[in-house]
mmCIF file of C-alpha atoms and ligand atoms in Angstrom:
data_model
loop_
_atom_site.group_PDB
_atom_site.id
_atom_site.type_symbol
_atom_site.label_atom_id
_atom_site.label_comp_id
_atom_site.label_asym_id
_atom_site.label_seq_id
_atom_site.Cartn_x
_atom_site.Cartn_y
_atom_site.Cartn_z
ATOM 1 C CA MET A 1 -115.256 -182.166 57.639
ATOM 2 C CA VAL A 2 -119.052 -182.403 57.767
ATOM 3 C CA LYS A 3 -120.774 -179.528 55.979
ATOM 4 C CA PRO A 4 -122.927 -177.810 58.632
ATOM 5 C CA PHE A 5 -126.677 -178.167 58.364
ATOM 6 C CA PHE A 6 -128.759 -176.761 61.205
ATOM 7 C CA VAL A 7 -132.480 -177.309 61.807
ATOM 8 C CA ALA A 8 -134.116 -175.196 64.533
ATOM 9 C CA ILE A 9 -137.440 -176.252 66.075
ATOM 10 C CA ASP A 10 -139.260 -174.026 68.535
ATOM 11 C CA GLY A 11 -142.696 -174.034 70.090
ATOM 12 C CA PRO A 12 -144.625 -174.215 73.361
ATOM 13 C CA ALA A 13 -144.521 -177.114 75.847
ATOM 14 C CA GLY A 14 -146.298 -180.255 74.713
ATOM 15 C CA ALA A 15 -146.387 -179.399 71.002
ATOM 16 C CA GLY A 16 -144.528 -182.643 70.220
ATOM 17 C CA LYS A 17 -141.141 -181.069 69.463
ATOM 18 C CA SER A 18 -139.053 -183.738 71.205
ATOM 19 C CA THR A 19 -140.634 -186.901 69.834
ATOM 20 C CA VAL A 20 -140.923 -185.439 66.344
ATOM 21 C CA SER A 21 -137.336 -184.121 66.324
ATOM 22 C CA GLN A 22 -135.933 -187.439 67.563
ATOM 23 C CA GLU A 23 -137.681 -189.333 64.785
ATOM 24 C CA VAL A 24 -136.592 -186.822 62.114
ATOM 25 C CA ALA A 25 -133.023 -187.080 63.466
ATOM 26 C CA ARG A 26 -133.206 -190.874 63.249
ATOM 27 C CA ARG A 27 -134.536 -190.862 59.704
ATOM 28 C CA LEU A 28 -131.981 -188.359 58.422
ATOM 29 C CA ASN A 29 -129.070 -189.381 60.653
ATOM 30 C CA LEU A 30 -128.742 -185.992 62.372
ATOM 31 C CA GLN A 31 -127.602 -185.148 65.886
ATOM 32 C CA TYR A 32 -130.561 -184.228 68.111
ATOM 33 C CA LEU A 33 -130.401 -181.722 70.972
ATOM 34 C CA ASP A 34 -133.169 -181.139 73.505
ATOM 35 C CA THR A 35 -132.268 -177.718 74.946
ATOM 36 C CA GLY A 36 -135.200 -177.783 77.394
ATOM 37 C CA ALA A 37 -133.464 -180.706 79.113
ATOM 38 C CA MET A 38 -130.504 -178.415 79.835
ATOM 39 C CA TYR A 39 -132.735 -175.844 81.594
ATOM 40 C CA ARG A 40 -134.368 -178.748 83.442
ATOM 41 C CA ALA A 41 -130.940 -180.032 84.511
ATOM 42 C CA ILE A 42 -129.981 -176.710 86.127
ATOM 43 C CA THR A 43 -133.418 -176.531 87.767
ATOM 44 C CA TRP A 44 -132.908 -180.048 89.148
ATOM 45 C CA LYS A 45 -129.607 -179.032 90.739
ATOM 46 C CA ALA A 46 -131.041 -175.776 92.139
ATOM 47 C CA LEU A 47 -133.947 -177.687 93.707
ATOM 48 C CA GLN A 48 -131.532 -180.187 95.275
ATOM 49 C CA LEU A 49 -129.806 -177.240 96.952
ATOM 50 C CA ASN A 50 -133.145 -175.838 98.102
ATOM 51 C CA VAL A 51 -132.459 -172.197 97.233
ATOM 52 C CA ASN A 52 -134.330 -169.201 95.883
ATOM 53 C CA LEU A 53 -134.739 -169.805 92.157
ATOM 54 C CA GLU A 54 -135.146 -166.096 91.452
ATOM 55 C CA ASP A 55 -131.761 -165.181 92.941
ATOM 56 C CA ASP A 56 -129.556 -164.366 89.966
ATOM 57 C CA ASN A 57 -126.353 -164.190 92.037
ATOM 58 C CA PHE A 58 -126.934 -167.666 93.288
ATOM 59 C CA LEU A 59 -127.788 -168.921 89.787
ATOM 60 C CA LYS A 60 -124.579 -167.373 88.466
ATOM 61 C CA LYS A 61 -122.492 -169.327 91.002
ATOM 62 C CA LEU A 62 -124.527 -172.441 90.356
ATOM 63 C CA ILE A 63 -124.008 -172.342 86.602
ATOM 64 C CA GLU A 64 -120.273 -171.680 86.996
ATOM 65 C CA ASN A 65 -119.978 -174.727 89.208
ATOM 66 C CA THR A 66 -122.083 -177.164 87.228
ATOM 67 C CA LYS A 67 -120.974 -179.469 84.463
ATOM 68 C CA ILE A 68 -123.726 -180.436 82.042
ATOM 69 C CA GLN A 69 -122.974 -183.155 79.493
ATOM 70 C CA ILE A 70 -125.206 -184.336 76.694
ATOM 71 C CA LYS A 71 -124.628 -187.810 75.388
ATOM 72 C CA GLY A 72 -126.298 -189.812 72.642
ATOM 73 C CA LYS A 73 -127.171 -188.996 69.074
ATOM 74 C CA GLN A 74 -130.940 -189.320 68.722
ATOM 75 C CA LYS A 75 -131.857 -189.871 72.362
ATOM 76 C CA ASN A 76 -130.107 -187.498 74.742
ATOM 77 C CA LEU A 77 -128.716 -188.610 78.075
ATOM 78 C CA ILE A 78 -128.344 -185.630 80.417
ATOM 79 C CA ILE A 79 -125.488 -185.817 82.897
ATOM 80 C CA VAL A 80 -125.104 -183.242 85.681
ATOM 81 C CA ASP A 81 -121.775 -183.329 87.531
ATOM 82 C CA GLY A 82 -121.445 -186.988 86.636
ATOM 83 C CA THR A 83 -125.005 -187.998 87.634
ATOM 84 C CA ASP A 84 -127.425 -189.214 84.973
ATOM 85 C CA VAL A 85 -130.559 -187.081 85.498
ATOM 86 C CA THR A 86 -132.336 -187.990 82.237
ATOM 87 C CA THR A 87 -135.485 -189.300 83.954
ATOM 88 C CA LYS A 88 -135.181 -187.219 87.156
ATOM 89 C CA ILE A 89 -135.776 -183.982 85.206
ATOM 90 C CA ARG A 90 -139.255 -184.988 83.942
ATOM 91 C CA THR A 91 -141.198 -184.630 87.190
ATOM 92 C CA PRO A 92 -144.099 -182.215 87.878
ATOM 93 C CA GLU A 93 -141.827 -180.428 90.399
ATOM 94 C CA ILE A 94 -139.313 -179.601 87.646
ATOM 95 C CA ASN A 95 -142.151 -178.649 85.255
ATOM 96 C CA ASN A 96 -143.453 -176.187 87.813
ATOM 97 C CA ASN A 97 -140.092 -174.496 88.376
ATOM 98 C CA VAL A 98 -138.097 -174.679 85.151
ATOM 99 C CA SER A 99 -139.560 -171.538 83.558
ATOM 100 C CA ILE A 100 -138.447 -169.487 86.562
ATOM 101 C CA VAL A 101 -134.832 -170.657 86.205
ATOM 102 C CA ALA A 102 -135.003 -170.273 82.400
ATOM 103 C CA LYS A 103 -135.812 -166.556 82.803
ATOM 104 C CA SER A 104 -132.357 -165.892 84.229
ATOM 105 C CA PRO A 105 -129.992 -164.180 81.729
ATOM 106 C CA VAL A 106 -126.904 -165.750 83.343
ATOM 107 C CA VAL A 107 -128.344 -169.225 82.960
ATOM 108 C CA ARG A 108 -129.434 -168.491 79.396
ATOM 109 C CA SER A 109 -126.121 -167.107 78.187
ATOM 110 C CA ALA A 110 -124.165 -170.075 79.576
ATOM 111 C CA LEU A 111 -126.541 -172.636 78.094
ATOM 112 C CA VAL A 112 -126.780 -170.866 74.715
ATOM 113 C CA GLU A 113 -122.979 -171.002 74.496
ATOM 114 C CA LEU A 114 -123.031 -174.730 75.226
ATOM 115 C CA GLN A 115 -125.828 -175.304 72.683
ATOM 116 C CA ARG A 116 -123.898 -173.528 69.926
ATOM 117 C CA LYS A 117 -120.825 -175.600 70.745
ATOM 118 C CA VAL A 118 -122.848 -178.824 70.417
ATOM 119 C CA ALA A 119 -124.116 -177.623 67.005
ATOM 120 C CA ILE A 120 -120.643 -176.767 65.755
ATOM 121 C CA ASP A 121 -119.169 -180.070 66.988
ATOM 122 C CA ALA A 122 -122.021 -182.099 65.472
ATOM 123 C CA GLY A 123 -122.219 -180.253 62.139
ATOM 124 C CA ARG A 124 -125.608 -181.718 61.195
ATOM 125 C CA ILE A 125 -128.118 -181.130 63.950
ATOM 126 C CA ILE A 126 -131.776 -180.722 64.762
ATOM 127 C CA MET A 127 -132.072 -178.604 67.888
ATOM 128 C CA GLU A 128 -135.329 -177.881 69.689
ATOM 129 C CA GLY A 129 -136.391 -175.391 72.336
ATOM 130 C CA ARG A 130 -137.946 -171.938 72.590
ATOM 131 C CA ASP A 131 -135.311 -169.579 71.139
ATOM 132 C CA ILE A 132 -133.349 -171.736 68.720
ATOM 133 C CA GLY A 133 -134.436 -169.965 65.517
ATOM 134 C CA THR A 134 -134.402 -166.509 67.088
ATOM 135 C CA LYS A 135 -131.279 -166.634 69.265
ATOM 136 C CA VAL A 136 -129.229 -169.818 69.420
ATOM 137 C CA LEU A 137 -128.992 -170.582 65.674
ATOM 138 C CA PRO A 138 -130.329 -167.473 63.907
ATOM 139 C CA ASP A 139 -128.702 -168.649 60.645
ATOM 140 C CA ALA A 140 -130.200 -172.145 60.778
ATOM 141 C CA HIS A 141 -130.879 -173.580 57.327
ATOM 142 C CA ILE A 142 -134.426 -174.499 58.348
ATOM 143 C CA LYS A 143 -136.579 -173.050 61.099
ATOM 144 C CA LEU A 144 -139.844 -174.599 62.230
ATOM 145 C CA PHE A 145 -142.364 -173.489 64.812
ATOM 146 C CA LEU A 146 -144.461 -176.379 66.101
ATOM 147 C CA THR A 147 -147.628 -175.668 67.982
ATOM 148 C CA ALA A 148 -150.948 -177.277 68.984
ATOM 149 C CA SER A 149 -154.020 -176.207 70.938
ATOM 150 C CA LEU A 150 -153.714 -176.094 74.736
ATOM 151 C CA ASP A 151 -156.237 -178.946 75.104
ATOM 152 C CA GLU A 152 -154.329 -181.166 72.716
ATOM 153 C CA ARG A 153 -151.004 -180.385 74.385
ATOM 154 C CA CYS A 154 -152.535 -181.274 77.786
ATOM 155 C CA ARG A 155 -153.858 -184.541 76.415
ATOM 156 C CA ARG A 156 -150.366 -185.469 75.183
ATOM 157 C CA ARG A 157 -148.670 -184.501 78.439
ATOM 158 C CA LEU A 158 -151.239 -186.529 80.418
ATOM 159 C CA LYS A 159 -150.342 -189.567 78.339
ATOM 160 C CA ASP A 160 -146.585 -188.969 78.930
ATOM 161 C CA PHE A 161 -147.163 -188.847 82.693
ATOM 162 C CA LYS A 162 -149.327 -191.973 82.569
ATOM 163 C CA ASP A 163 -146.536 -193.784 80.705
ATOM 164 C CA MET A 164 -144.123 -192.699 83.460
ATOM 165 C CA ASN A 165 -146.589 -193.777 86.204
ATOM 166 C CA ILE A 166 -146.795 -190.215 87.531
ATOM 167 C CA LYS A 167 -150.240 -189.197 88.818
ATOM 168 C CA THR A 168 -151.583 -185.803 87.753
ATOM 169 C CA ASP A 169 -154.971 -184.397 86.826
ATOM 170 C CA ILE A 170 -155.937 -182.611 83.655
ATOM 171 C CA GLN A 171 -156.894 -179.340 85.355
ATOM 172 C CA ALA A 172 -153.560 -179.061 87.187
ATOM 173 C CA LEU A 173 -151.768 -179.870 83.969
ATOM 174 C CA LYS A 174 -153.693 -177.283 81.986
ATOM 175 C CA LYS A 175 -152.853 -174.650 84.568
ATOM 176 C CA GLU A 176 -149.162 -175.620 84.560
ATOM 177 C CA LEU A 177 -148.848 -175.541 80.761
ATOM 178 C CA ALA A 178 -150.692 -172.225 80.463
ATOM 179 C CA LEU A 179 -148.515 -170.653 83.153
ATOM 180 C CA ARG A 180 -145.317 -172.024 81.561
ATOM 181 C CA ASP A 181 -146.397 -170.647 78.136
ATOM 182 C CA LYS A 182 -147.022 -167.274 79.760
ATOM 183 C CA ILE A 183 -143.660 -167.070 81.570
ATOM 184 C CA ASP A 184 -141.739 -168.430 78.535
ATOM 185 C CA SER A 185 -143.428 -165.954 76.147
ATOM 186 C CA GLU A 186 -143.293 -162.888 78.371
ATOM 187 C CA ARG A 187 -139.741 -163.073 79.726
ATOM 188 C CA LYS A 188 -137.361 -160.300 78.643
ATOM 189 C CA ASP A 189 -134.435 -162.446 77.506
ATOM 190 C CA SER A 190 -135.173 -164.385 74.277
ATOM 191 C CA PRO A 191 -138.831 -165.223 74.841
ATOM 192 C CA LEU A 192 -140.680 -168.026 73.082
ATOM 193 C CA MET A 193 -141.447 -166.569 69.682
ATOM 194 C CA GLN A 194 -141.825 -167.720 66.101
ATOM 195 C CA ALA A 195 -138.863 -166.513 64.021
ATOM 196 C CA GLU A 196 -139.924 -164.416 61.029
ATOM 197 C CA ASP A 197 -138.489 -166.967 58.633
ATOM 198 C CA ALA A 198 -139.874 -170.069 60.406
ATOM 199 C CA PHE A 199 -142.473 -172.447 58.933
ATOM 200 C CA LEU A 200 -145.478 -172.765 61.227
ATOM 201 C CA ILE A 201 -146.785 -176.303 61.741
ATOM 202 C CA ASP A 202 -149.951 -176.713 63.800
ATOM 203 C CA THR A 203 -149.976 -180.344 64.944
ATOM 204 C CA THR A 204 -153.409 -180.274 66.645
ATOM 205 C CA ASN A 205 -155.137 -182.314 63.981
ATOM 206 C CA ILE A 206 -152.283 -184.101 62.267
ATOM 207 C CA SER A 207 -150.758 -187.403 63.241
ATOM 208 C CA PHE A 208 -147.215 -187.847 64.494
ATOM 209 C CA ASN A 209 -146.190 -189.620 61.264
ATOM 210 C CA GLU A 210 -147.643 -186.858 59.109
ATOM 211 C CA VAL A 211 -145.695 -184.210 61.046
ATOM 212 C CA VAL A 212 -142.462 -186.218 60.738
ATOM 213 C CA ASP A 213 -143.024 -186.826 56.992
ATOM 214 C CA LYS A 214 -143.680 -183.143 56.433
ATOM 215 C CA ILE A 215 -140.496 -182.061 58.208
ATOM 216 C CA VAL A 216 -138.369 -184.729 56.498
ATOM 217 C CA GLU A 217 -139.714 -183.486 53.165
ATOM 218 C CA ILE A 218 -138.900 -179.842 53.998
ATOM 219 C CA ILE A 219 -135.341 -180.806 54.984
ATOM 220 C CA GLU A 220 -134.729 -183.110 52.022
ATOM 221 C CA ASN A 221 -135.919 -180.416 49.629
ATOM 222 C CA HIS A 222 -133.510 -177.828 50.997
ATOM 223 C CA LYS A 223 -130.831 -177.017 48.426
ATOM 224 C CA ASP A 224 -127.981 -177.428 50.929
ATOM 225 C CA PHE A 225 -129.128 -180.699 52.450
ATOM 226 C CA LYS A 226 -127.206 -183.791 51.437
ATOM 227 C CA LYS A 227 -128.391 -187.217 52.519
ATOM 228 C CA GLN A 228 -125.810 -189.045 54.595
ATOM 229 C CA ASP A 229 -125.974 -192.603 55.967
ATOM 230 C CA SER A 230 -124.376 -193.458 59.302
ATOM 231 C CA LYS A 231 -121.871 -195.608 57.359
ATOM 232 C CA ASP A 232 -120.699 -192.457 55.502
ATOM 233 C CA GLU A 233 -119.553 -190.807 58.734
HETATM 234 O O1 DC B 1 -139.053 -178.164 76.208
HETATM 235 P P1 DC B 1 -139.201 -178.317 77.728
HETATM 236 O O2 DC B 1 -140.621 -178.351 78.183
HETATM 237 O O3 DC B 1 -138.419 -179.471 78.252
HETATM 238 O O4 DC B 1 -138.533 -176.991 78.320
HETATM 239 C C1 DC B 1 -138.496 -176.736 79.685
HETATM 240 C C2 DC B 1 -138.423 -175.241 79.950
HETATM 241 O O5 DC B 1 -137.137 -174.757 79.590
HETATM 242 C C3 DC B 1 -139.423 -174.386 79.214
HETATM 243 O O6 DC B 1 -140.601 -174.186 79.955
HETATM 244 C C4 DC B 1 -138.697 -173.098 78.988
HETATM 245 C C5 DC B 1 -137.241 -173.461 79.043
HETATM 246 N N1 DC B 1 -136.578 -173.435 77.740
HETATM 247 C C6 DC B 1 -136.110 -172.219 77.313
HETATM 248 O O7 DC B 1 -136.333 -171.213 77.964
HETATM 249 N N2 DC B 1 -135.376 -172.148 76.175
HETATM 250 C C7 DC B 1 -135.139 -173.235 75.450
HETATM 251 N N3 DC B 1 -134.404 -173.141 74.337
HETATM 252 C C8 DC B 1 -135.651 -174.494 75.857
HETATM 253 C C9 DC B 1 -136.399 -174.547 77.016
#
C-alpha cells in the first residue's frame, strides 16, 4: 500500500499551474491531475449538444450521462464517452464558456467526487485547480497557491495559443482571463481562493525552473514525504 501524500495547487488561469505541476510530478514520480481539464471536458460535451450552459437541470442530466476518464501519469489524456478530447478542450470557445459550466453545483459535486477517487487510487498525487486546497483535498499535506500578474499570465497564454497555431489577440485574451478570474472567484460554490494554510508563490518574475525547484524543495522537506523511484512501485 502506498502511503498517501497529497499536494494541492490552486491559482488563477495562466499562472503556470499545469506545466509546473507536471514537471514536479515527473521529478518526484507523483500522479498528476489537471482538474480544470475535467470542467473543460463537460463544457466540450455541452457545447456539442448546443444547449443553455446555465440550465442546471440539463447539466445534471448531462453529468449523469457522461463518462470522464483520465489516463496517464504526468501528462493527462482526457477521454469523454470514449473520445479523446485532450486537445479539443483547449480552444478559445471552451475558454470562454468553461467558467459558466464550472459554476454549477451539480457539475462540481460530481467532479469533486471523481477527483477524490483519483487521489485515493493514486496515493501520491499533485492535483491542480481552483478549489483543491479548500474543498477537494482540505487535508492535503502541502497546499500551494500559484499566481502571476494579469499581463504576465496573458503573455504566457498568448505563447500557448501560438504554439497550438490558434490566432488570438492580446486584448481579447486579457478580457477573457479577467472575466474568467472574476467568475471563478465570485461564484458561490467553492470559489477560487487561497487556502489559509497554503504557501503563496508569485511566479511573475521567477523562471519556470526556479518555481519547480522551489516546489520540489518544499515537498522534499515535508516530514511525511518519502522519495520513491518508479522502480519501487
Ligand atoms: O485550469 P483551467 O484554466 O484549465 O480551468 C478551466 C476552468 O475550470 C476554470 O476557469 C474554472 C474551472 N475550474 C474550477 O472551477 N475548479 C477547478 N478545480 C478547476 C477548474
